[in-house]
Short mmCIF file of C-alpha atoms and ligand atoms in Angstrom, two decimals:
data_model
loop_
_atom_site.label_atom_id
_atom_site.label_comp_id
_atom_site.label_asym_id
_atom_site.label_seq_id
_atom_site.Cartn_x
_atom_site.Cartn_y
_atom_site.Cartn_z
CA MET A 9 3.54 6.82 35.60
CA ARG A 10 3.84 4.87 32.24
CA LYS A 11 1.53 7.56 30.66
CA LEU A 12 3.67 10.43 32.04
CA VAL A 13 6.93 8.79 30.55
CA LEU A 14 4.97 8.52 27.28
CA ILE A 15 3.82 12.26 27.27
CA GLY A 16 7.33 13.12 28.19
CA PHE A 17 8.67 11.19 25.10
CA VAL A 18 6.33 12.71 22.59
CA ILE A 19 7.09 16.42 23.76
CA LEU A 20 10.64 15.45 23.60
CA LEU A 21 9.98 14.13 20.09
CA ALA A 22 7.86 16.99 19.08
CA THR A 23 10.57 19.84 19.94
CA SER A 24 13.34 18.26 18.26
CA LEU A 25 11.30 17.69 15.14
CA GLN A 26 10.87 21.53 15.18
CA ALA A 27 14.21 22.54 13.66
CA GLN A 28 15.55 25.79 13.93
CA THR A 29 15.98 27.25 10.44
CA PRO A 30 16.87 30.76 8.98
CA PHE A 31 13.86 32.43 7.34
CA LYS A 32 14.47 35.57 5.42
CA ARG A 33 12.30 38.53 3.98
CA VAL A 34 13.32 41.38 1.42
CA LEU A 35 11.47 44.47 1.60
CA LYS A 36 12.04 48.51 0.92
CA LEU A 37 12.61 50.44 4.10
CA MET A 38 14.06 53.98 4.14
CA GLY A 39 14.20 54.15 0.30
CA SER A 40 16.74 51.13 0.41
CA ARG A 41 16.51 47.34 0.08
CA PHE A 42 16.39 45.65 3.39
CA GLU A 43 16.79 42.02 4.18
CA ILE A 44 15.80 40.59 7.39
CA THR A 45 16.93 36.95 8.47
CA VAL A 46 15.58 35.44 11.69
CA VAL A 47 16.22 31.78 12.86
CA ALA A 48 12.99 30.59 14.06
CA ASN A 49 10.96 27.35 14.19
CA SER A 50 8.53 28.03 11.57
CA GLN A 51 7.69 30.32 8.78
CA ASN A 52 4.61 31.45 10.99
CA GLU A 53 6.76 32.05 14.06
CA ALA A 54 9.50 34.03 11.65
CA ASP A 55 6.95 36.23 10.26
CA GLN A 56 5.62 37.27 13.56
CA TYR A 57 9.28 38.14 14.37
CA ILE A 58 9.91 39.95 10.95
CA ASP A 59 6.84 41.99 11.33
CA LEU A 60 7.81 43.32 14.55
CA ALA A 61 11.25 44.35 13.44
CA VAL A 62 9.68 45.95 10.10
CA ASP A 63 7.18 48.21 12.14
CA GLU A 64 9.85 49.40 14.42
CA MET A 65 11.99 50.12 11.62
CA SER A 66 9.07 52.12 10.00
CA ARG A 67 8.43 53.84 13.23
CA ILE A 68 12.14 55.11 13.09
CA GLU A 69 11.83 56.01 9.62
CA LYS A 70 9.15 58.30 10.49
CA LEU A 71 10.81 60.14 13.24
CA ILE A 72 14.25 60.76 11.33
CA SER A 73 13.08 61.17 7.61
CA SER A 74 14.00 64.55 6.44
CA TRP A 75 11.69 63.99 3.37
CA ASP A 76 8.48 63.36 5.64
CA PRO A 77 7.29 67.07 6.36
CA LYS A 78 5.48 65.86 9.17
CA SER A 79 8.68 64.19 10.98
CA GLN A 80 10.40 65.78 14.29
CA THR A 81 13.54 65.99 12.03
CA SER A 82 11.63 68.35 9.28
CA LYS A 83 10.33 70.28 12.24
CA ILE A 84 13.78 70.92 13.45
CA ASN A 85 14.87 72.07 9.81
CA ALA A 86 11.92 74.10 9.25
CA MET A 87 12.67 76.17 12.63
CA ALA A 88 16.33 76.66 11.78
CA GLY A 89 17.15 80.24 12.93
CA ILE A 90 13.84 80.84 14.32
CA GLU A 91 13.37 78.46 17.69
CA PRO A 92 14.26 75.27 19.18
CA VAL A 93 11.93 72.44 18.66
CA GLN A 94 11.18 69.90 21.53
CA VAL A 95 11.72 66.20 20.21
CA ASP A 96 11.39 62.55 21.41
CA LYS A 97 14.47 61.62 23.79
CA GLU A 98 15.17 58.97 21.08
CA LEU A 99 16.06 61.52 18.33
CA PHE A 100 17.59 63.73 21.00
CA ASP A 101 20.02 60.92 21.83
CA LEU A 102 20.59 60.03 18.29
CA ILE A 103 21.71 63.78 17.28
CA LYS A 104 23.83 63.79 20.37
CA ARG A 105 25.76 60.77 19.37
CA ALA A 106 26.17 62.20 15.80
CA ILE A 107 27.46 65.29 17.29
CA GLY A 108 29.99 62.81 19.22
CA ILE A 109 31.05 61.09 16.04
CA SER A 110 31.76 64.51 14.29
CA LYS A 111 34.06 65.24 17.21
CA ILE A 112 36.16 62.14 16.90
CA THR A 113 36.36 62.38 13.37
CA ASP A 114 37.26 66.05 13.27
CA GLY A 115 33.86 67.34 11.62
CA ALA A 116 34.47 64.88 8.57
CA PHE A 117 30.97 63.23 9.74
CA ASP A 118 28.49 65.97 10.17
CA ILE A 119 24.73 65.71 10.09
CA THR A 120 24.42 69.21 8.97
CA TYR A 121 25.82 68.06 5.56
CA ALA A 122 22.41 68.44 4.61
CA SER A 123 22.61 72.37 4.55
CA MET A 124 25.06 72.00 1.56
CA ASP A 125 24.17 73.63 -1.61
CA LYS A 126 24.12 70.91 -4.40
CA ILE A 127 26.59 72.24 -6.68
CA TRP A 128 28.20 68.76 -7.42
CA LYS A 129 26.33 66.31 -9.57
CA PHE A 130 27.65 62.73 -10.34
CA ASP A 131 25.22 61.61 -12.97
CA GLY A 132 27.74 62.71 -15.82
CA SER A 133 25.98 66.08 -16.14
CA MET A 134 28.55 68.29 -15.01
CA THR A 135 30.83 69.91 -17.52
CA GLU A 136 33.37 71.83 -15.61
CA MET A 137 34.63 72.26 -11.71
CA PRO A 138 32.60 74.80 -9.77
CA SER A 139 34.49 77.95 -9.04
CA PRO A 140 36.36 77.98 -5.55
CA GLU A 141 34.18 80.43 -4.61
CA ALA A 142 30.85 78.50 -5.32
CA ILE A 143 32.38 75.63 -3.26
CA LYS A 144 33.29 77.80 -0.31
CA ASN A 145 29.77 79.19 -0.30
CA SER A 146 28.01 75.93 -0.65
CA VAL A 147 29.15 74.83 2.81
CA SER A 148 28.61 78.07 4.39
CA LYS A 149 25.85 76.75 6.53
CA VAL A 150 27.22 73.48 7.46
CA GLY A 151 28.54 72.85 10.85
CA TYR A 152 27.80 70.62 13.85
CA GLN A 153 28.95 73.10 16.22
CA HIS A 154 25.68 75.12 15.39
CA ILE A 155 23.50 72.50 16.51
CA VAL A 156 22.41 73.71 20.07
CA LEU A 157 20.88 70.95 22.46
CA ASN A 158 19.04 71.61 25.31
CA GLU A 159 19.31 68.53 27.81
CA LYS A 160 16.49 69.72 30.30
CA GLU A 161 14.08 70.67 27.57
CA LEU A 162 15.01 67.82 25.06
CA SER A 163 15.10 70.39 22.31
CA VAL A 164 17.19 70.98 19.28
CA TYR A 165 18.04 74.23 17.57
CA LEU A 166 19.77 75.09 14.39
CA ASP A 167 21.22 78.37 14.95
CA GLN A 168 21.48 79.49 11.42
CA GLU A 169 18.52 80.03 8.97
CA GLY A 170 18.61 77.60 6.13
CA MET A 171 20.54 75.04 8.30
CA LYS A 172 19.17 71.57 8.12
CA ILE A 173 20.29 68.12 9.23
CA GLY A 174 19.93 64.56 7.79
CA PHE A 175 20.62 60.82 8.50
CA GLY A 176 21.61 59.45 5.44
CA ALA A 177 24.80 58.24 6.79
CA ILE A 178 23.63 56.99 9.96
CA GLY A 179 19.77 56.27 10.02
CA LYS A 180 20.09 52.85 8.59
CA GLY A 181 22.64 51.93 10.99
CA TYR A 182 20.61 53.06 13.87
CA ALA A 183 17.43 51.35 12.55
CA ALA A 184 19.27 48.09 12.08
CA ASP A 185 20.74 48.10 15.68
CA VAL A 186 17.13 48.90 17.06
CA ALA A 187 15.51 46.23 15.07
CA LYS A 188 18.25 43.77 16.46
CA ASN A 189 17.76 44.57 20.05
CA LEU A 190 13.82 44.41 19.90
CA LEU A 191 14.27 40.81 18.27
CA MET A 192 17.00 39.65 20.92
CA SER A 193 14.51 41.34 23.73
CA LYS A 194 11.84 38.89 22.03
CA GLY A 195 14.00 35.84 22.34
CA VAL A 196 14.98 35.28 18.82
CA ALA A 197 18.21 33.48 19.14
CA SER A 198 19.99 34.56 15.88
CA GLY A 199 19.57 36.77 12.84
CA ILE A 200 20.85 39.02 10.40
CA ILE A 201 19.48 42.62 9.66
CA ASN A 202 20.66 43.75 6.21
CA ALA A 203 20.09 47.45 5.76
CA SER A 204 21.17 47.95 1.97
CA GLY A 205 24.42 46.23 2.76
CA ASP A 206 24.90 47.69 6.35
CA MET A 207 25.01 44.01 8.18
CA ASN A 208 24.09 43.62 11.68
CA THR A 209 24.23 39.90 13.15
CA TRP A 210 23.58 38.21 16.17
CA GLY A 211 23.86 34.52 17.47
CA LYS A 212 25.01 31.87 14.96
CA GLN A 213 23.76 29.81 12.20
CA PRO A 214 21.44 26.69 13.23
CA ASN A 215 24.70 24.59 12.49
CA GLY A 216 26.59 26.36 15.20
CA GLU A 217 28.75 28.28 12.75
CA PRO A 218 29.25 32.05 13.00
CA TRP A 219 27.48 34.21 10.24
CA GLN A 220 29.58 34.73 7.34
CA VAL A 221 29.67 38.19 5.50
CA ALA A 222 31.09 38.55 1.98
CA ILE A 223 33.27 41.76 1.63
CA THR A 224 33.11 42.34 -2.12
CA ASN A 225 35.93 43.76 -3.87
CA PRO A 226 35.07 47.21 -5.92
CA MET A 227 37.66 46.52 -8.29
CA ASP A 228 35.85 43.23 -9.36
CA LYS A 229 32.38 42.81 -8.01
CA ASP A 230 32.32 39.33 -8.96
CA LYS A 231 35.21 38.56 -6.74
CA ALA A 232 34.55 38.85 -3.09
CA PHE A 233 37.71 39.53 -0.70
CA GLY A 234 36.32 36.44 0.95
CA LEU A 235 33.61 35.40 3.57
CA LEU A 236 34.48 36.78 7.05
CA PRO A 237 32.75 35.49 10.06
CA ILE A 238 31.09 37.94 12.39
CA GLU A 239 29.71 37.13 15.60
CA HIS A 240 27.24 39.63 17.37
CA GLY A 241 28.42 42.59 15.14
CA ALA A 242 28.07 45.07 12.29
CA VAL A 243 30.01 45.32 9.02
CA VAL A 244 28.93 48.16 6.98
CA THR A 245 30.51 49.31 3.54
CA SER A 246 30.30 52.81 1.91
CA GLY A 247 31.47 53.35 -1.62
CA ASN A 248 29.30 53.89 -4.71
CA TYR A 249 31.56 53.05 -7.64
CA GLU A 250 29.39 54.43 -10.12
CA LYS A 251 29.02 58.06 -8.65
CA TYR A 252 31.82 60.12 -9.21
CA VAL A 253 32.90 62.72 -11.41
CA THR A 254 36.73 63.30 -12.85
CA PHE A 255 38.33 66.56 -13.47
CA ASN A 256 41.97 67.06 -14.46
CA GLY A 257 42.47 63.40 -13.86
CA ILE A 258 41.17 63.51 -10.33
CA ARG A 259 38.28 61.40 -9.55
CA TYR A 260 35.75 62.99 -6.96
CA THR A 261 33.39 60.62 -5.31
CA HIS A 262 29.87 61.39 -4.13
CA ILE A 263 30.67 61.85 -0.48
CA ILE A 264 31.42 65.61 0.23
CA ASP A 265 33.94 66.96 2.91
CA PRO A 266 31.56 68.98 4.90
CA ARG A 267 34.69 71.33 5.79
CA THR A 268 35.65 72.22 2.63
CA GLY A 269 33.05 71.55 -0.01
CA TYR A 270 35.25 69.25 -1.94
CA PRO A 271 34.06 65.76 -2.82
CA ALA A 272 36.28 62.97 -1.23
CA THR A 273 39.15 61.66 -3.41
CA GLY A 274 41.37 58.89 -3.15
CA ILE A 275 39.09 55.99 -1.90
CA ILE A 276 36.64 53.91 -3.55
CA SER A 277 35.23 51.74 -0.66
CA ALA A 278 35.49 51.72 3.02
CA THR A 279 34.24 48.77 5.07
CA VAL A 280 34.08 48.97 8.88
CA PHE A 281 33.46 46.55 11.44
CA ALA A 282 32.25 47.53 15.17
CA PRO A 283 30.15 46.14 17.75
CA LYS A 284 27.06 48.63 16.56
CA ALA A 285 25.75 49.17 13.02
CA GLU A 286 25.21 53.04 13.72
CA LEU A 287 29.02 53.58 14.45
CA ALA A 288 30.05 51.38 11.62
CA ASP A 289 27.75 53.28 8.96
CA ALA A 290 28.80 56.85 10.35
CA LEU A 291 32.69 55.71 10.33
CA ALA A 292 32.60 54.20 6.85
CA THR A 293 31.13 57.44 5.46
CA SER A 294 33.62 59.27 7.44
CA ILE A 295 36.78 57.29 6.25
CA PHE A 296 36.00 58.63 2.68
CA VAL A 297 36.27 62.05 3.85
CA MET A 298 39.26 61.59 6.24
CA GLY A 299 41.35 59.97 3.41
CA LYS A 300 43.14 56.63 4.14
CA GLU A 301 45.99 57.96 6.32
CA VAL A 302 44.01 59.90 8.67
CA GLY A 303 41.31 57.01 8.32
CA LEU A 304 43.22 54.37 9.13
CA ASN A 305 44.67 56.21 12.19
CA ARG A 306 41.45 56.93 13.68
CA ILE A 307 40.18 53.57 13.38
CA ASN A 308 43.42 52.15 14.99
CA GLN A 309 42.81 54.31 18.07
CA LEU A 310 39.24 53.30 18.56
CA PRO A 311 38.36 50.01 20.61
CA GLN A 312 36.95 47.04 18.86
CA ILE A 313 36.77 48.77 15.60
CA GLU A 314 38.30 47.86 12.34
CA CYS A 315 38.30 48.71 8.65
CA ILE A 316 39.24 47.70 5.24
CA ILE A 317 39.91 50.63 2.95
CA VAL A 318 40.28 50.29 -1.24
CA ASP A 319 41.94 53.20 -2.74
CA GLU A 320 41.37 54.33 -6.35
CA ASN A 321 44.47 51.97 -7.64
CA GLY A 322 42.70 48.98 -6.26
CA HIS A 323 45.34 48.86 -3.05
CA VAL A 324 43.75 47.42 -0.18
CA PHE A 325 44.67 48.83 3.51
CA THR A 326 43.55 47.20 6.94
CA SER A 327 43.54 48.64 10.12
CA ASN A 328 46.14 46.95 12.57
CA ASN A 329 43.84 43.74 13.90
CA ILE A 330 42.39 42.58 10.46
CA LYS A 331 44.23 40.14 8.26
CA ILE A 332 42.95 39.20 4.66
CA ASN A 333 44.48 37.10 2.10
P1 ADP B 423 25.08 54.77 1.18
O1 ADP B 423 24.24 54.96 2.64
O2 ADP B 423 24.66 55.48 -0.04
O3 ADP B 423 25.87 53.31 1.06
P2 ADP B 423 26.79 56.26 3.19
O4 ADP B 423 26.47 55.13 4.13
O5 ADP B 423 28.12 56.63 2.86
O6 ADP B 423 26.18 55.44 1.67
O7 ADP B 423 26.15 57.53 3.31
C1 ADP B 423 26.06 58.51 2.40
C2 ADP B 423 25.06 59.50 2.77
O8 ADP B 423 25.28 60.18 3.86
C3 ADP B 423 24.96 60.77 1.49
O9 ADP B 423 23.97 60.30 0.58
C4 ADP B 423 24.71 61.75 2.25
O10 ADP B 423 23.07 61.57 2.88
C5 ADP B 423 25.36 61.53 3.77
N1 ADP B 423 26.42 62.32 3.99
C6 ADP B 423 27.07 62.57 3.02
N2 ADP B 423 28.38 63.30 3.18
C7 ADP B 423 28.26 63.06 4.71
C8 ADP B 423 28.93 63.79 5.77
N3 ADP B 423 30.06 64.01 5.35
N4 ADP B 423 28.59 63.58 7.02
C9 ADP B 423 27.40 62.95 7.25
N5 ADP B 423 26.52 62.35 6.40
C10 ADP B 423 26.94 62.63 4.84
MG1 MG B 424 27.47 55.64 6.11
#
């Protein structure tokens, strides 16, 4: 009996010595910088979990990449105007959700943006505005209404020749959601998937506090708006303050309105809070295109979604349930 009590005591001591600590790995995925943080008992344990997440996100990259000619996405693009392509249910469902986001944003978000002729350049090389005709032509093949889904066959057909889809504004968010769910299912109590600024968290820090996310102020990159606690949710910021071109005093940013072919104007940064990174990612891009009035209005209608918008004059606008000082 005394022996049993002693063993029990030793086990208790050993478990209490195994403190839960955050471990972080930085790596390149989907052409971007990712940071994966997991709370674990040891480096070894953390490494095993992080390897799982990396494998999973690499798998997703292979499925959705439009750069990789062997991906199912590239097959869909290659067969545009020719025939439907059968795909994994996972890709089918992602496309279906992307079309859903096009509907709630009146087409501001559109994965067929990839069919656009690239007539805008944001590297300083443009000397004059493209003609209205060239702009109109550049989006002639864009339109989510031309994605034909066959639920029974799990096939996807782009019904115009030359049409393409791309997941640039939603893929990182989707991958972050899948990685997070996988790690949660493996019993990882807490962590952060940071997909080049798309933050997706679960659980709490080992000290019991919620994870904090710094929201940067695009007008002054050294000054954050502040740290906001996020519990089991995602925060995504869209906005590349370097990529824009100015004509006649109007600043055109690198996100283009798929309905008109004109780059978005007026906003320099949009941050979206949502339960899932995928939706946050897509909506942050959409807000640029919708503009601040429509953008705020739309976000205020969506449950559990909030946003912070900074316009080109440095003015900050927030959705109804967000207060920042
Ligand atoms: P980033 O990932 O560069 O921070 P975003 O999440 O805003 O920025 O995504 C921008 C990317 O989304 C573009 O580089 C392009 O691949 C894609 N994209 C651009 N405009 C649209 C649009 N209207 N709808 C869907 N995707 C878009
Ligand atoms: Mg986005």
